[in-house]
CSV table of C-alpha atoms in Angstrom, one decimal:
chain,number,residue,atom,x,y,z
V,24,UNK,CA,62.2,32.6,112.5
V,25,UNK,CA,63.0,34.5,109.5
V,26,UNK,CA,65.8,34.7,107.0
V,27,UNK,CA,67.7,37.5,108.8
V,28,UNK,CA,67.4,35.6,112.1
V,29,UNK,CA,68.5,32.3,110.9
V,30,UNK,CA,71.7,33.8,109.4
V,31,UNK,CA,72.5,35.4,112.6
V,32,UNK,CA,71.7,32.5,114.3
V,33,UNK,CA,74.2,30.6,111.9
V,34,UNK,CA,76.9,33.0,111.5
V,35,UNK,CA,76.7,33.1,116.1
V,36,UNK,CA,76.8,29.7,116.6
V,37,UNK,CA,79.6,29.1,113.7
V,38,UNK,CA,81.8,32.0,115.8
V,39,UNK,CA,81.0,30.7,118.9
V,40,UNK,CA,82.5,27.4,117.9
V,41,UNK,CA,85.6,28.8,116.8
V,42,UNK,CA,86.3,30.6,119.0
V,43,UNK,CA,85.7,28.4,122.1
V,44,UNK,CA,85.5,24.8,120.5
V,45,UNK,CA,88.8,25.3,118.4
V,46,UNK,CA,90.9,28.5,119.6
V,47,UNK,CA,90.5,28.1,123.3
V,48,UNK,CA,89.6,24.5,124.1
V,49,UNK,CA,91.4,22.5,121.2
V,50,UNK,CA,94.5,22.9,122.7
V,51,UNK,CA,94.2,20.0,125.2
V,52,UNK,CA,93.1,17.9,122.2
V,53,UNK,CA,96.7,18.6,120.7
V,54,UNK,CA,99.0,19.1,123.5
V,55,UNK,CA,100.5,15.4,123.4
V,56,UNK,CA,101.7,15.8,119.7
V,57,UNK,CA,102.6,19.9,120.6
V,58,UNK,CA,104.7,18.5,123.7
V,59,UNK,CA,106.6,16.3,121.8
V,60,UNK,CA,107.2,18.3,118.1
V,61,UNK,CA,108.2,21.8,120.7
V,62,UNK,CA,109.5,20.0,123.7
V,63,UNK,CA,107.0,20.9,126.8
V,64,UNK,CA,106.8,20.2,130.0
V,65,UNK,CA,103.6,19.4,132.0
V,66,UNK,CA,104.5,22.7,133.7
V,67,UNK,CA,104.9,24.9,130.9
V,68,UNK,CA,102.0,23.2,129.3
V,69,UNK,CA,99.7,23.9,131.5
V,70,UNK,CA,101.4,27.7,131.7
V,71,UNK,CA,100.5,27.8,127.9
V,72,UNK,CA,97.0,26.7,128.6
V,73,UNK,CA,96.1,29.0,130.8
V,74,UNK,CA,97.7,31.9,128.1
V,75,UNK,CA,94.0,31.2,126.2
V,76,UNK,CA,92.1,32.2,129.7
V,77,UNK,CA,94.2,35.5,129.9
V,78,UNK,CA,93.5,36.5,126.7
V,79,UNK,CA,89.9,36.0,127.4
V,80,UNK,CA,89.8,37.9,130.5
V,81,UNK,CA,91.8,40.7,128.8
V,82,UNK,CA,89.5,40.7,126.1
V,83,UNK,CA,86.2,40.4,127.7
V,84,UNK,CA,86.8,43.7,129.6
V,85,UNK,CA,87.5,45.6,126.6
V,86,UNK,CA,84.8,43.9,124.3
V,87,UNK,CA,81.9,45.9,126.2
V,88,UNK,CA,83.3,49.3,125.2
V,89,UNK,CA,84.4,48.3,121.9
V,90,UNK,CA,80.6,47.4,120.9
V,91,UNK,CA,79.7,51.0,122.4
V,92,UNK,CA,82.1,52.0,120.2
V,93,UNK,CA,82.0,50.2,116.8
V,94,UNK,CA,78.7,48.1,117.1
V,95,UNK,CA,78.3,44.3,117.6
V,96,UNK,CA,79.0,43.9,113.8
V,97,UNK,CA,82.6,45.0,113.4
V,98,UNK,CA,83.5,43.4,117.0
V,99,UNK,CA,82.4,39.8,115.9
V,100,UNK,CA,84.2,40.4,112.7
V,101,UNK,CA,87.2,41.6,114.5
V,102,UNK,CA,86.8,38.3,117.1
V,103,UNK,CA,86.6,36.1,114.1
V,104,UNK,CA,89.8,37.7,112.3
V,105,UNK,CA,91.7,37.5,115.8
V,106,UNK,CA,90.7,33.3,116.1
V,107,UNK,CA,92.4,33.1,112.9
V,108,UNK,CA,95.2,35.3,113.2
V,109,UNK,CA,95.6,33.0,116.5
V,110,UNK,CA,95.6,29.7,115.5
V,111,UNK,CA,97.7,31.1,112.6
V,112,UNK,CA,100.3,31.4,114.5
V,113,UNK,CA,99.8,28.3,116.3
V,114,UNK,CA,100.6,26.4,112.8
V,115,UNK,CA,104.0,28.0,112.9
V,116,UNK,CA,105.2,28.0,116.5
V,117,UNK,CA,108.4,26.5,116.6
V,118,UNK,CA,109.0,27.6,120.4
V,119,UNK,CA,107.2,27.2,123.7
V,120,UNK,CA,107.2,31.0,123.7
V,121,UNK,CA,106.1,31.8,120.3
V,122,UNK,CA,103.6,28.7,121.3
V,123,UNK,CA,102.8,30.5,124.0
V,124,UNK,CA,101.8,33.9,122.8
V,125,UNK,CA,100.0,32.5,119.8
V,126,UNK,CA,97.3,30.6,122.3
V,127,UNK,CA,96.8,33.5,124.6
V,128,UNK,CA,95.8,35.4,120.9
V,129,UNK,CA,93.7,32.9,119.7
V,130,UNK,CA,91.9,32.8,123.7
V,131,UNK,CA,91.5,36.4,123.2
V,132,UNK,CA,88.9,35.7,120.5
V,133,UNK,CA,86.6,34.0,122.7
V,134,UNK,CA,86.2,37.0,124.9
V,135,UNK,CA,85.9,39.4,122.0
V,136,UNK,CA,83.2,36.8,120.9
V,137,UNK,CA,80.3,36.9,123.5
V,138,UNK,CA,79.1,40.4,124.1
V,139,UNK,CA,78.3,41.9,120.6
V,140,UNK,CA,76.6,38.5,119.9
V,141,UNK,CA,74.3,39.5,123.1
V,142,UNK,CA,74.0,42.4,121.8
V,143,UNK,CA,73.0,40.9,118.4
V,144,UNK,CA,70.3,38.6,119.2
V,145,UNK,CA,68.9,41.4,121.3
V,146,UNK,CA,68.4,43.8,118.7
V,147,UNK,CA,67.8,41.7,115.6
V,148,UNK,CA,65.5,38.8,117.0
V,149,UNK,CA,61.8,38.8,118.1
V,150,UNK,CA,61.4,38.9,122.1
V,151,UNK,CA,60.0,35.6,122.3
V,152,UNK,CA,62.0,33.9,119.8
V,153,UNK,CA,65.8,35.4,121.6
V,154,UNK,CA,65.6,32.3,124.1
V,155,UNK,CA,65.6,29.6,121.6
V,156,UNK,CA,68.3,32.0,120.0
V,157,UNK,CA,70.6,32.2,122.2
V,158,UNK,CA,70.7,28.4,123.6
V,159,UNK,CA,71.5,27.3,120.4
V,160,UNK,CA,73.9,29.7,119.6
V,161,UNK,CA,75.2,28.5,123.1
V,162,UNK,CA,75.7,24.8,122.1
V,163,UNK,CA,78.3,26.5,119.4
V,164,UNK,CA,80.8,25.8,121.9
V,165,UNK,CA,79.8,21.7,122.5
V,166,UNK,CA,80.1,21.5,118.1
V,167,UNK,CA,83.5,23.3,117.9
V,168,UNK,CA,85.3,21.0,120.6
V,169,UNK,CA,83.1,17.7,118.8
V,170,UNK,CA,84.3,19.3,115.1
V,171,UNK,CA,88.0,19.2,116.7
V,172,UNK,CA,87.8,15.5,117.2
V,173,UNK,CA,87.3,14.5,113.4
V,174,UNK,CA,90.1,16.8,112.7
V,175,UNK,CA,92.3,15.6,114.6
V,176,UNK,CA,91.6,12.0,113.2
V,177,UNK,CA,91.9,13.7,109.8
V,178,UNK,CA,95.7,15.5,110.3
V,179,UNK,CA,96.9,12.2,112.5
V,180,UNK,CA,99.9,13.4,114.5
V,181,UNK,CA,99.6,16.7,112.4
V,182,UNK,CA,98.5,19.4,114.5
V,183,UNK,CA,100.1,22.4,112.4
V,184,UNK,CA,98.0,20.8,109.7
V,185,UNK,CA,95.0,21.5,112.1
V,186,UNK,CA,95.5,24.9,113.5
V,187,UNK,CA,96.0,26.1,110.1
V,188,UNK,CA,92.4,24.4,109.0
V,189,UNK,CA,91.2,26.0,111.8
V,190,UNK,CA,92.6,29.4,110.7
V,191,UNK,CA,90.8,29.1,107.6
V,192,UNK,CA,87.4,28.1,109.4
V,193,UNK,CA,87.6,31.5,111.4
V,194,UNK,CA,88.5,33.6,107.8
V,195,UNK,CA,85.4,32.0,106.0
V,196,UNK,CA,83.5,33.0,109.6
V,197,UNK,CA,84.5,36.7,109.5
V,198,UNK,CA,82.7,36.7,106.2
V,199,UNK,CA,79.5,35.3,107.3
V,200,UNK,CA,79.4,37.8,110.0
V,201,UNK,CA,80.3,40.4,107.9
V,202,UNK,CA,77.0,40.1,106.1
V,203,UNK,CA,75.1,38.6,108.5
V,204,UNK,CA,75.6,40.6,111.3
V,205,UNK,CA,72.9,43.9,111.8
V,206,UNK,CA,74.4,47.1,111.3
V,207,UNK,CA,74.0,49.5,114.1
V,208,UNK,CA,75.3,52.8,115.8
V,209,UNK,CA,76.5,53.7,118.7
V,210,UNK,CA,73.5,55.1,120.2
V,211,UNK,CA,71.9,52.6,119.6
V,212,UNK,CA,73.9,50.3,121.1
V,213,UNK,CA,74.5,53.0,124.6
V,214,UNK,CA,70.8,53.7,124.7
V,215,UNK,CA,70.8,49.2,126.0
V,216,UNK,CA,72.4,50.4,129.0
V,217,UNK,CA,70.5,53.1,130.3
V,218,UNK,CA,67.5,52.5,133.0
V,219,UNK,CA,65.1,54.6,134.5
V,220,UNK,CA,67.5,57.8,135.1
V,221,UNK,CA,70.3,56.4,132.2
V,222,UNK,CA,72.2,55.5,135.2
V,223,UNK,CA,72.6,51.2,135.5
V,224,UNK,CA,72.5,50.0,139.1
V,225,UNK,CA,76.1,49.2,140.5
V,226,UNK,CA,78.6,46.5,140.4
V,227,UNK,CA,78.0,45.1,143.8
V,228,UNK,CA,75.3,42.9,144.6
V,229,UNK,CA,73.9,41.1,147.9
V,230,UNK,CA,75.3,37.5,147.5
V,231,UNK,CA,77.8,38.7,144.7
V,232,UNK,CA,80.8,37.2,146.3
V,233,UNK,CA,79.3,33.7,146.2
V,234,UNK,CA,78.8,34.1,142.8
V,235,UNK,CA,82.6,34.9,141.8
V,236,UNK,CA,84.0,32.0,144.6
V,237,UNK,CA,81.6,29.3,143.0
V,238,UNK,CA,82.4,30.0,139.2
V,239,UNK,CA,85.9,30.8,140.3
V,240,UNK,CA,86.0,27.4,141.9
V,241,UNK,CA,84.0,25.6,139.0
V,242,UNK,CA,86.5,27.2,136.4
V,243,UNK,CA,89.5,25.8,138.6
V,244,UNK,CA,88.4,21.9,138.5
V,245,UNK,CA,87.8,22.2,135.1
V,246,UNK,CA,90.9,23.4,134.0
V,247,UNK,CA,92.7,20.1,134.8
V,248,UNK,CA,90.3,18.5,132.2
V,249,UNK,CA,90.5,20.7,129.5
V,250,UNK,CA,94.6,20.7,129.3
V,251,UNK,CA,95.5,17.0,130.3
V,252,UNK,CA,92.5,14.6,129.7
V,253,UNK,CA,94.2,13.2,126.5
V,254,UNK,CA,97.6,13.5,128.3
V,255,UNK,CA,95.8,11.3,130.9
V,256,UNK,CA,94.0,8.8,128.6
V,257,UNK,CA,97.7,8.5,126.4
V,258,UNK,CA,99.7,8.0,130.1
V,259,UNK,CA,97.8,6.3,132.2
V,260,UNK,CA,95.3,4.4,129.8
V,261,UNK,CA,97.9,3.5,127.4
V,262,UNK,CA,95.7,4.0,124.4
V,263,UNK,CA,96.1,6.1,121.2
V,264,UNK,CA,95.5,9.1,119.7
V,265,UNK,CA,92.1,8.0,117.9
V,266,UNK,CA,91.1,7.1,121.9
V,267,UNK,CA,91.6,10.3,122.9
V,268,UNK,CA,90.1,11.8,119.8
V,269,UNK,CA,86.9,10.0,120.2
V,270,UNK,CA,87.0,11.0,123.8
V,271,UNK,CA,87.1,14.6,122.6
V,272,UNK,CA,84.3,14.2,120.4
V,273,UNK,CA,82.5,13.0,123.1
V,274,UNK,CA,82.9,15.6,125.3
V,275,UNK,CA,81.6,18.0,122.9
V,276,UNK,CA,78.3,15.9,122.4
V,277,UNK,CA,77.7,15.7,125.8
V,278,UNK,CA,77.8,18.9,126.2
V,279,UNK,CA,74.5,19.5,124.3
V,280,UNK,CA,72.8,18.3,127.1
V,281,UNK,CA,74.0,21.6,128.9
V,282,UNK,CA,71.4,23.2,126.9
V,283,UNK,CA,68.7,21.9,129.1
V,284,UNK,CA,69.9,24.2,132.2
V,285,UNK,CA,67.3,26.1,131.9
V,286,UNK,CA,64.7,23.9,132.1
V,287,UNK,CA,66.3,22.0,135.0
V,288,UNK,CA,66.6,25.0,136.7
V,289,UNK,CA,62.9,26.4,136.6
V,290,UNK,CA,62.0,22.1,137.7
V,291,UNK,CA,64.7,21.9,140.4
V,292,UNK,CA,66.2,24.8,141.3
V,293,UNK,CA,69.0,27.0,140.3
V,294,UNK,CA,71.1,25.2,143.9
V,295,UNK,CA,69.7,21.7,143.5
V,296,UNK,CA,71.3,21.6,139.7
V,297,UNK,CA,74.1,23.7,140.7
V,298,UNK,CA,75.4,21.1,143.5
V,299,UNK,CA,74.5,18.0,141.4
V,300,UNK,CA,76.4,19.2,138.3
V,301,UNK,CA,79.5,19.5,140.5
V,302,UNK,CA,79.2,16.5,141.5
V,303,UNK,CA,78.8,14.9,138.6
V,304,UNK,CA,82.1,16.8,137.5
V,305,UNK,CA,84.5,15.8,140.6
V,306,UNK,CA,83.0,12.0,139.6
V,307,UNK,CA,84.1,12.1,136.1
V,308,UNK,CA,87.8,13.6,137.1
V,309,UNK,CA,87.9,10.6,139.3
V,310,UNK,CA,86.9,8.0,137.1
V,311,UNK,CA,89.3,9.6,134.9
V,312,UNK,CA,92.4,8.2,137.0
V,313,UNK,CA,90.4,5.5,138.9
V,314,UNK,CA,89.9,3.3,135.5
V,315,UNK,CA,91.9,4.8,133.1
V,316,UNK,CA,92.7,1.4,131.3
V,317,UNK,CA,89.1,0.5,131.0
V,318,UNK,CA,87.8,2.3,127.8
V,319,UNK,CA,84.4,2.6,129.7
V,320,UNK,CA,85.1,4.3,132.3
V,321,UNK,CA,87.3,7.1,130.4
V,322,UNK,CA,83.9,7.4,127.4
V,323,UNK,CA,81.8,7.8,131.0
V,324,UNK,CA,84.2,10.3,132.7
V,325,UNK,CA,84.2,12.2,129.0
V,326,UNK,CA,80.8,12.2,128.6
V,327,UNK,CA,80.1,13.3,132.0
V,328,UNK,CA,82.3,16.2,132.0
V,329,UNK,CA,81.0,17.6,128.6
V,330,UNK,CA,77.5,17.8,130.4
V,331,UNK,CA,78.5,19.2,133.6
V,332,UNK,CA,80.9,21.8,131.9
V,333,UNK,CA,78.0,22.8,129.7
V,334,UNK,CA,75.9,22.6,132.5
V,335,UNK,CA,77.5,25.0,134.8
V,336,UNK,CA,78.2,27.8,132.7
V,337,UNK,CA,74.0,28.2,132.3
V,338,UNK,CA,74.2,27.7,135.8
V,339,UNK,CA,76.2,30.6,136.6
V,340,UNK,CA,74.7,32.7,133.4
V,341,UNK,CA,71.4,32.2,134.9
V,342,UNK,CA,72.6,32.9,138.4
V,343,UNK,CA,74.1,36.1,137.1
V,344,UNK,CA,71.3,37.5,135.3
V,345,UNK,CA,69.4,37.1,138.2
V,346,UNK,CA,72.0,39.3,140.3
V,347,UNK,CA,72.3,42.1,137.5
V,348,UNK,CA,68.8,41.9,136.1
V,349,UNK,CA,69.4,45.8,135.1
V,350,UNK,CA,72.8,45.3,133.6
V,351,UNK,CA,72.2,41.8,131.8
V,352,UNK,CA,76.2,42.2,130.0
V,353,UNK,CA,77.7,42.3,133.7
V,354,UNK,CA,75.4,39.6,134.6
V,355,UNK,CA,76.4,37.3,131.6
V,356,UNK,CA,80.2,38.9,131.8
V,357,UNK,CA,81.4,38.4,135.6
V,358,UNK,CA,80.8,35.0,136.3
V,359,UNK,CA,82.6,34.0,132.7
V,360,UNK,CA,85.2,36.3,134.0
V,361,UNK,CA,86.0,34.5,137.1
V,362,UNK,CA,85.0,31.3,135.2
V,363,UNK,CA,88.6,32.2,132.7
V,364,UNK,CA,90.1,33.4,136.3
V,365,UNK,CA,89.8,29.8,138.0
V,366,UNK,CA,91.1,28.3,134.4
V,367,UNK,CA,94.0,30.8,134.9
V,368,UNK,CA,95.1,29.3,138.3
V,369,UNK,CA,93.7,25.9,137.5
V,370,UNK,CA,96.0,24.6,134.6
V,371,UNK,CA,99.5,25.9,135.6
V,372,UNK,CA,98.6,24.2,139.2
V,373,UNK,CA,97.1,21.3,137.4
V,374,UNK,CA,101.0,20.8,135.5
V,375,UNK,CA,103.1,21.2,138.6
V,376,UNK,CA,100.9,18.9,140.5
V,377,UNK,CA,101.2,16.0,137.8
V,378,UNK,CA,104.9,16.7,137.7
V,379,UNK,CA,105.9,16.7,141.0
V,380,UNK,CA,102.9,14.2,142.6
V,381,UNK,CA,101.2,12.7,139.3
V,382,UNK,CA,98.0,12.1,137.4
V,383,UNK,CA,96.0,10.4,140.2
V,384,UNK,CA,96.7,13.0,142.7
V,385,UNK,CA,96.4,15.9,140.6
V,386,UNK,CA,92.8,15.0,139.2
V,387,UNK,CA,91.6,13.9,142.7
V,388,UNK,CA,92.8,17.0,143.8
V,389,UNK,CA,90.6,18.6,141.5
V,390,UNK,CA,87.3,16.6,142.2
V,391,UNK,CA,87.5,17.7,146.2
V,392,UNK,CA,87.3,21.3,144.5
V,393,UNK,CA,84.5,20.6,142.6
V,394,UNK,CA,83.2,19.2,145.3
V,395,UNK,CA,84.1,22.2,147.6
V,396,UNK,CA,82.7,24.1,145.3
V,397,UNK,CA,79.4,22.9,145.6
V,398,UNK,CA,78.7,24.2,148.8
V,399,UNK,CA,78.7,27.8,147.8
V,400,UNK,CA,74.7,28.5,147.4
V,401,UNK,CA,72.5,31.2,145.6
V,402,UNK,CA,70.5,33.3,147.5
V,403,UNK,CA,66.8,33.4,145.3
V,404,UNK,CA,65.2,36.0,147.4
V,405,UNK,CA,68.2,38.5,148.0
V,406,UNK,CA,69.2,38.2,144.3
V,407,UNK,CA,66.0,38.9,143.0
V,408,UNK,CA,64.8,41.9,145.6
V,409,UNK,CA,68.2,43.8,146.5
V,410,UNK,CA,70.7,45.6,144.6
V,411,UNK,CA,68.5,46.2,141.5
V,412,UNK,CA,67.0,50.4,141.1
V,413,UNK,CA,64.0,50.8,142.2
V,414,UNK,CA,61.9,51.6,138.7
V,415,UNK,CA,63.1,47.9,137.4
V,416,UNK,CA,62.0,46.0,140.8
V,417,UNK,CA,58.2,45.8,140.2
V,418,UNK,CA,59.0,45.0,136.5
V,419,UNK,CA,61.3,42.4,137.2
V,420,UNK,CA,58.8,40.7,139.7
V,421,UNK,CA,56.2,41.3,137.3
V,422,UNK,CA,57.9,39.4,134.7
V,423,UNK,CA,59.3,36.6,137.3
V,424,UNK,CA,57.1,33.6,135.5
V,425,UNK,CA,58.3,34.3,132.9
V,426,UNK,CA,61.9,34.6,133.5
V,427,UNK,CA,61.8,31.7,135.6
V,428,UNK,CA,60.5,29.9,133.0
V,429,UNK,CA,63.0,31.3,130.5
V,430,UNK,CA,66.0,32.0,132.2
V,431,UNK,CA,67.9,32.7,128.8
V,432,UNK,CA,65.1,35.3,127.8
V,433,UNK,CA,66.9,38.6,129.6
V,434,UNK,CA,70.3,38.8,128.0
V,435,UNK,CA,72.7,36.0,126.4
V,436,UNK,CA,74.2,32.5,126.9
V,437,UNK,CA,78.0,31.9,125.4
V,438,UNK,CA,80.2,30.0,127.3
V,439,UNK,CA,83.5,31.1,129.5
């Protein structure tokens, strides 16, 4: 790789974990301190959390058009800025409303985040080098949510001390994008989009419902997770913060397993990983309430959910990408889309469920969706034959080895 490409490479992963690891995900790191300093309840806490999913589904339907518009340079710039104006505002929140808005700004980063760094990699890095590229810009999101944990050992009981550290990460991360970002026009960025008669196929898809239900449904268990894990682990296990903080850390080094998806997939099978990995997400909500005294069993649970999280998003990246092999941005977009819509429904249910019926019901709740969830199956042959124009099905089955090889090589990888 050369110099231009390592400094892309850098500057991606570096937004990626800021975005994700620290704007979007940290929260459920910091929600026991935030519920006692701003008075929350489980309800409206997990009504905050879901604020950071809104913002990302807001944003990653107008991120598309902006990098028509401006270029991939000047919209990772403008996520970074947006991460830091975010968590900015977290620092200061006095209020569960003020709270409230400043999470769903700092979400919006995330989706602001993705496309133009697709866009990026595609443009700026050699073909066979884009796969290796984009997985490691991928595992951006596992270091931001490990980075988190250190922090929050650092600003003990401190979490305006955080969020404004955090701020400052994103500023010093708009400036590495700023000069390590390629510049490009509009045209060139349009021209991406255009296939055989500059028309892209269409939105629907054989099999695409299956698709949107199973990261819809993946998105929903997780959600529980993400906002109350350390609520769980304080509760229930009756450990400290510096439990829960390691437990964080661990989730976030787990998750670099996720990076094999790929891999897995062309050995196994996009279902065979699929099913498993939900599985192995409904067991680690369970052992969450199951054994929550035995320090074990919640590292186990931890670990096990940073993989399968990871996990499933390649999942459903390289289940997308299959369905839009001509529009590789919807492919990567919609299932992140209904990944942020599960997390939507997920953590406001996740809150009223612990309030009215507690822990152990809620996350056992959420493990029968994981587990429902893993019946939904994808469809190889339909995906890969129907609903793609004409001029790009012989190419595509041309190129099948090597795509099945390398899942990542036709468009991007960064989580939702």
């Amino acid at each position: 790789m050369n110099l231009t490409e390592r400094h892309l490479i850098i500057a991606g992963t570096m937004l990626i974990g800021t975005s994700y690891g620290l704007a979007r995900f940290a929260y459920g790191l910091f929600l026991p301190s935030m519920r006692d300093d701003v008075g929350l309840s489980a309800t409206m806490a997990g009504i905050i959390g879901s604020g950071a999913y809104v913002g990302y589904c807001i944003a990653i339907v107008l991120s598309a058009m902006l990098v028509e518009r401006f270029g991939p340079r000047q919209t990772a710039v403008a996520a970074a800025l947006v991460a830091a104006a975010g968590m900015a505002a977290v620092s200061v929140s006095s209020h569960a409303v003020w709270l409230a808005g400043a999470i769903l700004l700092a979400g919006t980063s995330t989706g602001l985040a993705s496309p133009p760094l697709a866009q990026a990699v595609s443009r700026s890095v050699a073909a066979p080098r884009q796969g290796r590229a984009n997985t490691v810009i991928n595992a951006g999101t596992s270091l931001g949510v490990a980075v988190s944990g250190p922090v929050a050992f650092l600003a003990t009981g401190q979490w305006r001390i955080a969020y404004a550290a955090f701020a400052i990460t994103a500023l010093l991360n708009a400036l590495l994008l700023l000069v390590s970002m390629p510049r490009s026009n509009a045209a060139d960025v349009s021209a991406s989009t255009s296939h055989c008669d500059g028309r892209p196929g269409g939105l629907w898809r054989p099999r695409v419902l299956t698709l949107v239900l199973a990261a819809t449904g993946m998105g929903t268990a997780s959600a529980a997770f993400w906002t109350f894990s350390s609520d769980v682990i304080l509760t229930l296990g009756h450990f400290d913060q510096a439990t829960a903080n390691l437990a964080w850390i661990l989730i976030g080094i787990a998750g670099l397993v996720g990076g094999l998806a790929g891999d897995l997939i062309a050995r196994l099978g996009l279902n065979t990983v699929h099913r498993y990995t939900l599985v192995a997400m409904a067991l680690s909500l369970g052992l969450l309430v199951l054994g929550p005294s035995s320090l074990t069993t919640v590292f186990l649970s931890a670990a096990l959910f940073g993989a399968a999280y990871i996990m499933l998003t390649g999942v459903y990246l390289v289940w997308g990408i299959r369905l839009y092999a001509d529009r590789p941005a919807i492919g990567l977009g919609l299932p992140f889309l209904m990944i942020a819509v599960g997390q939507i429904i997920g953590s406001p249910l996740a809150g009223y469920l612990i309030s009215s019926r507690g822990y152990t019901f809620c996350f056992i709740a959420f493990s029968l969706i994981a587990l429902a969830t893993a019946l939904a199956g994808h469809n190889t042959t339909a995906s890969r034959t129907r609903g793609t124009p004409r001029c790009l099905t012989t190419r595509h089955q041309e190129s099948s080895s090597l795509s099945s090889s390398h899942p990542y090589q036709a468009g991007s990888t960064y989580r939702g």
